[in-house]
Coordinates of C-alpha atoms in Angstrom, one line a residue:
X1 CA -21.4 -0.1 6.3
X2 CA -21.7 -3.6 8.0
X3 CA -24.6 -4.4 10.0
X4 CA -24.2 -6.5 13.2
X5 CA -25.8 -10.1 13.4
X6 CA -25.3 -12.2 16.9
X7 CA -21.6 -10.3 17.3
X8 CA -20.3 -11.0 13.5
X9 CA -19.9 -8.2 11.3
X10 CA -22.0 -9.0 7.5
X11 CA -18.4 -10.0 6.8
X12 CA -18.5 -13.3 8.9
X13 CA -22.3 -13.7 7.5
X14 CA -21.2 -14.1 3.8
X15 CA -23.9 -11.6 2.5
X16 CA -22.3 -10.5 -0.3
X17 CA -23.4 -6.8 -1.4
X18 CA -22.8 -5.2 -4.9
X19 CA -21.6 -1.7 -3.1
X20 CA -20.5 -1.3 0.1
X21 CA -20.5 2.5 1.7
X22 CA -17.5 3.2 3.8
X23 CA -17.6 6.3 6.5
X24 CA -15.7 4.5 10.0
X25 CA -12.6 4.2 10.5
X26 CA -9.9 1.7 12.7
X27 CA -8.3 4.6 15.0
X28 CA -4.7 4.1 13.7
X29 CA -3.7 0.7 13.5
X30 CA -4.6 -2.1 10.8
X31 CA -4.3 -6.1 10.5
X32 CA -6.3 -9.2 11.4
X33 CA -7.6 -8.1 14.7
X34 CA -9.4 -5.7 13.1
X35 CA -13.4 -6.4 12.3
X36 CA -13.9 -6.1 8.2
X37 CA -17.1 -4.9 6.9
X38 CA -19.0 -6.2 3.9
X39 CA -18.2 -9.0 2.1
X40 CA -18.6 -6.9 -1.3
X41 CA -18.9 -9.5 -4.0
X42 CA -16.5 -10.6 -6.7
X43 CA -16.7 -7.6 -8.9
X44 CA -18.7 -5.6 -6.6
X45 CA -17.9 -1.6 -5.6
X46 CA -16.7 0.2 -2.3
X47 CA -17.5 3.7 -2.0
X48 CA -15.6 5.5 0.9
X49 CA -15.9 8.5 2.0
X50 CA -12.1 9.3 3.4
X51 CA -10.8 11.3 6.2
X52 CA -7.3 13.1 5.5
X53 CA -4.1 11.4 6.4
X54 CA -0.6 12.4 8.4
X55 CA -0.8 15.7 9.7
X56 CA -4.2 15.7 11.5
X57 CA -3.4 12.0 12.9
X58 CA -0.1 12.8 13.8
X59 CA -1.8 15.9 16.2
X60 CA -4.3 13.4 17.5
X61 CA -2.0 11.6 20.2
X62 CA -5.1 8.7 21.1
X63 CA -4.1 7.3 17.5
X64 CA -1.8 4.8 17.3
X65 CA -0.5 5.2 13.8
X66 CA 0.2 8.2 11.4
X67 CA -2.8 7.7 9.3
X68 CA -7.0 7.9 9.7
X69 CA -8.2 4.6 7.4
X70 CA -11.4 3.3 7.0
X71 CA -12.4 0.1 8.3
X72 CA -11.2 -2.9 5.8
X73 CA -14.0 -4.0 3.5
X74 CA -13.5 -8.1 2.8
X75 CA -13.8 -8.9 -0.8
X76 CA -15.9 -12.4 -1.4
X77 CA -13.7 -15.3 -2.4
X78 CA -10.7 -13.9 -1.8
X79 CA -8.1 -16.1 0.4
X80 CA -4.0 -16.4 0.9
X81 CA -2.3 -16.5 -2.0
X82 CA -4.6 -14.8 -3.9
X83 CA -4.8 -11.1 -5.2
X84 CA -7.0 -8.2 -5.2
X85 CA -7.8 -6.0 -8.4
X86 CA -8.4 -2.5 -7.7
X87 CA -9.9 -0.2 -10.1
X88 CA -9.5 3.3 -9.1
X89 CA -12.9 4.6 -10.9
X90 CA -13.2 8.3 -9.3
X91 CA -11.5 10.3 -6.5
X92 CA -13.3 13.3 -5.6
X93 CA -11.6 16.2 -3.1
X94 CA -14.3 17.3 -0.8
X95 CA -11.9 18.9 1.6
X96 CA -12.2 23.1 1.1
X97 CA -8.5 24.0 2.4
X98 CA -5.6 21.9 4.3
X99 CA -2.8 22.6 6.4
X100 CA 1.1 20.7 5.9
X101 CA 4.7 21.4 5.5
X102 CA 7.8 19.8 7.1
X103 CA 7.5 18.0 10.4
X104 CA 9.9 18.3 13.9
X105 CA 9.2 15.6 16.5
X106 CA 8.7 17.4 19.4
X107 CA 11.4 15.3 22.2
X108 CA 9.9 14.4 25.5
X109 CA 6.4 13.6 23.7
X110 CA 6.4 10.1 22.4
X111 CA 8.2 7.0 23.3
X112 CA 9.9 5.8 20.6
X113 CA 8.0 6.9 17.4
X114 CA 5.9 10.0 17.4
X115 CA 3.8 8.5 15.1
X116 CA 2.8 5.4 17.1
X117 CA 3.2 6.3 20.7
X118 CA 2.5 9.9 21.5
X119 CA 2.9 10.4 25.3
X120 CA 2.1 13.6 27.2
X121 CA 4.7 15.6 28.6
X122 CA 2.9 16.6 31.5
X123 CA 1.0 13.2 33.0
X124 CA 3.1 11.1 31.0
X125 CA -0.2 9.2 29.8
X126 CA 0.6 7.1 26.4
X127 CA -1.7 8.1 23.6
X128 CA -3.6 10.6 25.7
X129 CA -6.9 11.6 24.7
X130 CA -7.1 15.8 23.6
X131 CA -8.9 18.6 23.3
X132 CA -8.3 21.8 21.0
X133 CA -8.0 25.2 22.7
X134 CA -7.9 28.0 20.1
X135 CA -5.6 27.9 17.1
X136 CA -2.1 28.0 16.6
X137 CA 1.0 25.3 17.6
X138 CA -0.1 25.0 21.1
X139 CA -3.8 24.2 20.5
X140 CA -3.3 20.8 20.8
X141 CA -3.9 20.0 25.0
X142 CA -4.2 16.7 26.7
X143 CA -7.3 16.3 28.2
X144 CA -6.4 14.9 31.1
X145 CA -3.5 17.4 32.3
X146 CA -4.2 20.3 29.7
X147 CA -0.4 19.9 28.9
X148 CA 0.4 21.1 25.1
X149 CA 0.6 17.6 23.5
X150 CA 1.0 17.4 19.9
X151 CA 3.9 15.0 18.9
X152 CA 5.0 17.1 16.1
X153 CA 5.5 20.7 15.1
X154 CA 5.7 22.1 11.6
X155 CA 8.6 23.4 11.1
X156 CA 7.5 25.0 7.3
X157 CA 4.1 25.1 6.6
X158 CA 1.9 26.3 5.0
X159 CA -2.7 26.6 4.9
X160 CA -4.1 26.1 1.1
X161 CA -7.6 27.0 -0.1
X162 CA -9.2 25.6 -3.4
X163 CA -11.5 26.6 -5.6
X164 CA -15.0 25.2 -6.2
X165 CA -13.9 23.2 -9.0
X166 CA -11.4 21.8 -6.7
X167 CA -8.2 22.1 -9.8
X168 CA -6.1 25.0 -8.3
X169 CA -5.1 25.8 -4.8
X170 CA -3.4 28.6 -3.0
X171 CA -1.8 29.3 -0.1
X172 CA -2.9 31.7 2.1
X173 CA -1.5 34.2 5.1
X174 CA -1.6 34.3 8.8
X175 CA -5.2 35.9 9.6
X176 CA -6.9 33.8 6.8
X177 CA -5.0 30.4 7.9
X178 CA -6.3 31.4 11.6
X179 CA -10.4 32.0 10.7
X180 CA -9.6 28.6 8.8
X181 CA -8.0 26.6 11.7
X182 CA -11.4 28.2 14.1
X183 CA -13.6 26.0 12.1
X184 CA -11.1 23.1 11.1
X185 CA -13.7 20.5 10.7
X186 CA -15.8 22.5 8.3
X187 CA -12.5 23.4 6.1
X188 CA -11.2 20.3 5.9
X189 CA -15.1 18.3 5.4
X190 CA -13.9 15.5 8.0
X191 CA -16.1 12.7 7.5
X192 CA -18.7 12.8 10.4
X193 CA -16.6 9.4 12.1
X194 CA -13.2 11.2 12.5
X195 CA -11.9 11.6 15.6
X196 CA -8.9 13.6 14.4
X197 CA -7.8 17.1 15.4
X198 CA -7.9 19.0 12.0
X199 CA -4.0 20.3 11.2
X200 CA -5.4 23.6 10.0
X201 CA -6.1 24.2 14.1
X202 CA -2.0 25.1 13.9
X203 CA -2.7 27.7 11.2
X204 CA 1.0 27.3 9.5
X205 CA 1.3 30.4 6.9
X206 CA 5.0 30.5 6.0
X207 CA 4.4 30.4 2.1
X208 CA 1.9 32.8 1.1
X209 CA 0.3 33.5 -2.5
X210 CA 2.0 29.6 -3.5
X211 CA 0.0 28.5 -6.6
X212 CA -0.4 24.9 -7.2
X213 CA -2.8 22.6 -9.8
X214 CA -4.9 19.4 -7.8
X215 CA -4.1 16.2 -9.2
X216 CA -5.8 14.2 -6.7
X217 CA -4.7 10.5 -5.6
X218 CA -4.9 7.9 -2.9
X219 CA -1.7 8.0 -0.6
X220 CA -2.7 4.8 1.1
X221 CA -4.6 2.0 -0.3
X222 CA -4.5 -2.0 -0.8
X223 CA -4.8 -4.9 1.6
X224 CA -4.5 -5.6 4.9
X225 CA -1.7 -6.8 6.5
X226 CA -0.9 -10.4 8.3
X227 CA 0.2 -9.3 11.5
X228 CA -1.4 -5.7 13.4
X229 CA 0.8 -2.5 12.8
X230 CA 0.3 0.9 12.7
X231 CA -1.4 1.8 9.3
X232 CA 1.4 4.4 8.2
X233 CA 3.8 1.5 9.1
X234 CA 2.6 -0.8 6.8
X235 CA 5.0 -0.1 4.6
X236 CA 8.9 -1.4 3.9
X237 CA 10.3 2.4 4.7
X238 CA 8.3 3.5 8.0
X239 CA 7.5 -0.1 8.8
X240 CA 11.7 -0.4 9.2
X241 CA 10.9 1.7 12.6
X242 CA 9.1 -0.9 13.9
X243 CA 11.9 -3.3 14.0
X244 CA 13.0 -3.7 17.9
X245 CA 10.8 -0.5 19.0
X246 CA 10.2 0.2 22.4
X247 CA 6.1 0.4 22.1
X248 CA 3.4 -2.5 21.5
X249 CA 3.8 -2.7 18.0
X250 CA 7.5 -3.5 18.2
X251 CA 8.3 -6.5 15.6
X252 CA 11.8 -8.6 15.1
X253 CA 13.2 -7.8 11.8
X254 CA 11.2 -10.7 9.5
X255 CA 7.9 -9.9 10.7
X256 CA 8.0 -6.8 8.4
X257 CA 7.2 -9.5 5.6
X258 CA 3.9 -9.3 6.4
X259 CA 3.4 -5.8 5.4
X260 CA 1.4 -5.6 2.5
X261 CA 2.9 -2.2 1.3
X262 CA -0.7 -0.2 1.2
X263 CA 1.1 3.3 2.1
X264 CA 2.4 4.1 -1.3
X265 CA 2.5 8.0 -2.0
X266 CA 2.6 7.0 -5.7
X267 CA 1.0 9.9 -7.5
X268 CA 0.2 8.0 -10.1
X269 CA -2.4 6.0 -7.9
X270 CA -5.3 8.2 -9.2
X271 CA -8.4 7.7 -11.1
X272 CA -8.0 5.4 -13.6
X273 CA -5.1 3.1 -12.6
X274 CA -5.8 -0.3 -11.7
X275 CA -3.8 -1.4 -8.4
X276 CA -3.2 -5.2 -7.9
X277 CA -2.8 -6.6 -4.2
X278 CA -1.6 -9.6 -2.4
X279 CA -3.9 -11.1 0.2
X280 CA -2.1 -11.6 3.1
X281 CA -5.6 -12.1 5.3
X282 CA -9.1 -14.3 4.2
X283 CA -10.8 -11.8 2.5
X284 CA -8.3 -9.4 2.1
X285 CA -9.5 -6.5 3.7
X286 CA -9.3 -3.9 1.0
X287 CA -8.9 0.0 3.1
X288 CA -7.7 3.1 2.3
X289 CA -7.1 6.8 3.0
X290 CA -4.6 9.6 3.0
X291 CA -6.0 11.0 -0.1
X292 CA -3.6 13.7 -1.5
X293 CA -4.2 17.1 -3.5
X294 CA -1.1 16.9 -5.3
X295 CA 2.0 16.0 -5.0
X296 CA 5.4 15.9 -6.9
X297 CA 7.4 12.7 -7.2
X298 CA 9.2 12.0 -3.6
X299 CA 6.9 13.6 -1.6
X300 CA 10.4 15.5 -0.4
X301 CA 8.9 17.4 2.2
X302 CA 7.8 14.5 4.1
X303 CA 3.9 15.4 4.0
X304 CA 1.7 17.0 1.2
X305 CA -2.0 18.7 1.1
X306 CA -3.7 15.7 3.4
X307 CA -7.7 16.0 2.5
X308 CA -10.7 14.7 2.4
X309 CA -12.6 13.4 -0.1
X310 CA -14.8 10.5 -1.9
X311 CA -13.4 7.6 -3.8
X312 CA -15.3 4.7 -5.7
X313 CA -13.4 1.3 -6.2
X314 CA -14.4 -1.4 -8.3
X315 CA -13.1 -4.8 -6.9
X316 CA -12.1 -8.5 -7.6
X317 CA -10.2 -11.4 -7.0
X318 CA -7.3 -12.8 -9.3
X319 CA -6.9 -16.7 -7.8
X320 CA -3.4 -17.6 -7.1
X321 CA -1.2 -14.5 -7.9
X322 CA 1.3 -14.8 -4.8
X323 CA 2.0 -11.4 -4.5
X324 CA 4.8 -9.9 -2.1
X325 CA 3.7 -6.6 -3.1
X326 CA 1.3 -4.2 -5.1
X327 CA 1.7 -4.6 -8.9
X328 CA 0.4 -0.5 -10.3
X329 CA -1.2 -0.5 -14.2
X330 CA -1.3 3.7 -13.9
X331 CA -2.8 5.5 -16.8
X332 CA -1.0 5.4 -19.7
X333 CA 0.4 9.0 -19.7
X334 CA 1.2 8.3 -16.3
X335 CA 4.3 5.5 -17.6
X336 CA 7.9 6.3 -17.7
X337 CA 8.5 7.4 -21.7
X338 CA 10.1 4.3 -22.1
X339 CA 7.5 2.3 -21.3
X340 CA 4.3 3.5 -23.5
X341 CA 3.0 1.4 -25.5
X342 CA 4.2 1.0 -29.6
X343 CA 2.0 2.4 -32.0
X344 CA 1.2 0.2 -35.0
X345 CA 3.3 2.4 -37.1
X346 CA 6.3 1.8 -34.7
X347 CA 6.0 -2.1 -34.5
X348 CA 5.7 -2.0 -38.2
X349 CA 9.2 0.1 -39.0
X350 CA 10.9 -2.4 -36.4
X351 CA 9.7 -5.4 -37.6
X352 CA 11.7 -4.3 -40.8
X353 CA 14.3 -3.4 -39.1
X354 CA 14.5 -6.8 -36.9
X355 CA 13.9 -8.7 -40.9
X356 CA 17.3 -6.5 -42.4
X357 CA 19.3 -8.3 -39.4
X358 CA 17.8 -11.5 -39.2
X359 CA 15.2 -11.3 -36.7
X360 CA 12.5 -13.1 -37.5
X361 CA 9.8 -11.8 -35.0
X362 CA 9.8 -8.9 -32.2
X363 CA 8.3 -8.9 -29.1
X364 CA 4.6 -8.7 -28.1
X365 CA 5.2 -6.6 -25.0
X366 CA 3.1 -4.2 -22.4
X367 CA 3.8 -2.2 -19.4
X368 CA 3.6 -3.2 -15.7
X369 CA 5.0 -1.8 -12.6
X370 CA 6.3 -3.4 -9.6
X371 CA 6.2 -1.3 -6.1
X372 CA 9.4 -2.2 -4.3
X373 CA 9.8 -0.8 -0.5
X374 CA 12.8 -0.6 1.9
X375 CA 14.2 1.5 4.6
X376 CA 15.8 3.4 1.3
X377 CA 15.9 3.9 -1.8
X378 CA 18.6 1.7 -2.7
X379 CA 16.8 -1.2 -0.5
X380 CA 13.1 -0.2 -2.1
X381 CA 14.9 -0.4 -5.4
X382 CA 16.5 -4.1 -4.7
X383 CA 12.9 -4.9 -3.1
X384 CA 11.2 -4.2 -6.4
X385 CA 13.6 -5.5 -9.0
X386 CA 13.7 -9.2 -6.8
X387 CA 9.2 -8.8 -7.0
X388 CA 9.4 -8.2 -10.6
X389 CA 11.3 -10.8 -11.1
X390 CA 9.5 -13.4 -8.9
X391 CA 6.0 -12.7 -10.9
X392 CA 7.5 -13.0 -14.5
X393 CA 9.4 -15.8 -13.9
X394 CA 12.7 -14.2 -15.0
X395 CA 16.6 -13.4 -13.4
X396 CA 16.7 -10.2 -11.4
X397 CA 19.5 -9.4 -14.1
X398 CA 16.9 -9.6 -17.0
X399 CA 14.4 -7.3 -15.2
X400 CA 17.3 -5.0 -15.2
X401 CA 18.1 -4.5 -18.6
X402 CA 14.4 -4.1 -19.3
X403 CA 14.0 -1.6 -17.3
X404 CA 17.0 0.2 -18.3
X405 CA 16.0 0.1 -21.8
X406 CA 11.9 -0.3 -21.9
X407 CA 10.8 1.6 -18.6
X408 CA 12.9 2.3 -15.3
X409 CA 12.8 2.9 -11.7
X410 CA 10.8 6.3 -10.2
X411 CA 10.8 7.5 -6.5
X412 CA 7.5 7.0 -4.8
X413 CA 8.4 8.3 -1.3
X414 CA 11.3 9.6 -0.2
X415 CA 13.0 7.8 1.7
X416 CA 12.0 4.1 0.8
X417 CA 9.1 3.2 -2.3
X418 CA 10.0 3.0 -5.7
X419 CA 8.0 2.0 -8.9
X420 CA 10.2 -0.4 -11.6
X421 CA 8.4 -0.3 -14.6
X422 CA 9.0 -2.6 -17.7
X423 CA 7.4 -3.2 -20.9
X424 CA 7.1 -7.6 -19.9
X425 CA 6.6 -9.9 -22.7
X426 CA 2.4 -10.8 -23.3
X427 CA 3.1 -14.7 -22.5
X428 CA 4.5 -13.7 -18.9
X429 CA 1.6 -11.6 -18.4
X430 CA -0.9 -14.1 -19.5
X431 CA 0.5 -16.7 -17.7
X432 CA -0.1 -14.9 -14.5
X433 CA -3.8 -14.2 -15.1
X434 CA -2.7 -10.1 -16.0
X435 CA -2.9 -9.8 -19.6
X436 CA -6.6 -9.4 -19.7
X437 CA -6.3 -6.6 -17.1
X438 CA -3.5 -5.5 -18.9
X439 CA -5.3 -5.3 -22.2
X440 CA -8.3 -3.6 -21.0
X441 CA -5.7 -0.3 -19.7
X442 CA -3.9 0.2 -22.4
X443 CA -5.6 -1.6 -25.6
X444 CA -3.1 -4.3 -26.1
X445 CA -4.2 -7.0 -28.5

């Protein structure tokens, strides 16, 4: 974590480190205002220890976004224009059980969003502070009034346990979900910095005897954003809500480009995957969070298993990229079937077959995805086929056709991020400074 000096975090100093160790957290809301720790160097590691996403910030009203990140960490070199390279080398679940299910905003206790201005129904105090009194939906008091002040209900839920190995969960019933929610902070291993009230305090037990595999991934990470938002905002779907909104963090409509789309819910954002970022602020600020159990494509319900856990990144700057959004290199089985890489044996039978009709050559091709983002799907879908486009150099029509036929289009987050996936000619790649990245994930050339 960064050490202070005169006032400037290690950050403004310049002392680049080879690991930086990540354990605080910015409260809710993320952009430039916010102090970065480090700098880790160019090729350097973070190692974060992560506090659980959505459901226990949205019951902690004194937040002022959906989320619990940790602190941005700045990444030496790295300025406007340029990107970040992200290797996801390990993500560890640390959390024992969770609480989740669908969400009901609670009317009369926010202004505007319930993820961004929680207000208490009783003093009317905006983003009150809380205490927790017991378990159950009303647990959540404001401690100023000791009016019930949670912002959301669930309206289905359920409380999962795993097992040691942390590869299957199950849900559980009412008495179990209630010793749970009496010693949340245990349960749910918050990091020591937290502040958020643990959503197995609420106990939800609906589903019982559910069993489910872990297949643990980031729901939120990348780079921080140009202007301040709320960190679950920083996005093209929830960051729509922003857009004329009554609280501080309203925005007019084209300050949403500043986003830098770090709330993904992309499953495939797991160990393994290498996550390219633009850098929208000096240093880029690399954070993240929201770590997820499991999760099926869509994230329908609206949340997932939020826990805790422990991820190491390995980090470094790509000069001159231009990135509007993340650019994903998932695991190979991870790809749309379309878009795996040819076997030798493959490119040999269609080299023959290219030679019978007079093609002379095929191809030297390899997957990339493209995150697009929008209020919906349609829009997130539009979003990503225009950013795939931009980086290769090529007609949105083109990036079409190559998705239809070498990759396609897969739902992130219901309602509004999408992954296009295509398998893009080697040149374009290596004339953006990816093929080498490219190369090294799935053994191309």
């Amino acid at each position: 974590m960064a050490d202070r000096d005169d006032g400037r975090t290690v950050a403004e100093t310049g002392a680049a480190r080879e690991t930086v160790f990540v354990g605080t957290f910015t409260g809710g809301v993320v952009g430039p205002s916010r102090r970065m720790l480090g700098p880790v160097r160019d090729g350097g590691h973070i190692i974060a220890n992560t506090a659980p996403g959505c459901w226990g910030p949205m019951l902690t009203p004194a937040f002022k976004g959906g989320h619990e990140v940790t602190e941005p960490v700045a990444v030496e070199g790295a300025e406007v224009g340029d990107a970040i390279v992200i290797r996801i080398k390990d993500i560890q679940v640390t959390s024992i059980a969770t609480s989740s299910g669908v969400d009901q905003p609670v009317e009369g206790r926010f202004l505007g969003d319930p993820y961004v201005a929680p207000r208490c129904p009783g003093c009317g105090t905006l983003n009150p502070p809380t205490r927790i009194e017991g378990t159950g939906p009303e647990a959540i008091r404001c401690a100023i009034c000791g009016a019930e002040a949670a912002p959301f209900r669930i309206a289905h839920g359920y409380t999962m346990v795993f097992d040691s190995s942390r590869q299957l969960g199950v849900t559980v019933g009412a008495e179990a979900a209630r010793r749970i929610g009496a010693d949340g902070r245990r349960y749910m291993a918050l990091p020591p910095e937290s502040g958020q009230n643990p959503v197995v305090t609420v106990a939800p037990a609906d589903l019982v005897g559910v069993l489910a595999r872990l297949r643990p991934f980031l729901g939120h990470i990348g780079t921080t954003p140009a202007i301040d938002m709320p960190d679950s905002h920083n996005a093209g779907d929830f960051g729509s809500f922003l857009i004329g909104a009554p609280h501080e963090f309203g925005i007019p409509a084209e300050k949403l480009e500043h986003r830098t789309d770090a709330h993904l819910d992309i499953d495939s954002v797991r160990a393994g995957a290498i996550l390219i970022c633009p850098v929208k602020v000096r240093g880029g600020g690399v954070y993240l969070g929201d770590m997820h159990a499991m999760q099926g494509d869509g994230e329908i319900a609206g949340h997932t298993t939020d826990v805790a856990g422990t991820v190491t990144l390995q980090v470094h700057v790509l000069k001159g990229l231009n990135l509007d959004g993340p650019v994903l290199l998932p695991n190979a089985e991870d790809l749309p079937p379309l878009a795996r890489p040819f076997t030798a044996e493959e490119r040999a039978r269609a080299l023959a077959l290219a030679r019978q009709w007079g093609v002379a050559a095929i191809e030297e091709t390899a997957p990339i995805q493209v995150v697009g983002s929008g209020p919906d799907l349609n829009s997130a879908t539009d979003n990503g086929l225009r950013r795939m486009a931009a980086l290769l150099d090529m007609s949105v029509a083109e990036v079409r056709n190559r998705a239809t036929i070498t990759g396609g289009i897969e739902i992130g987050r219901h309602p509004g991020i999408v992954t296009v996936t295509i398998l893009a000619p080697l040149d374009r790649l290596e004339r953006k400074g990816l093929l080498p990245f490219v190369r090294e994930q799935y053994g191309i050339g």
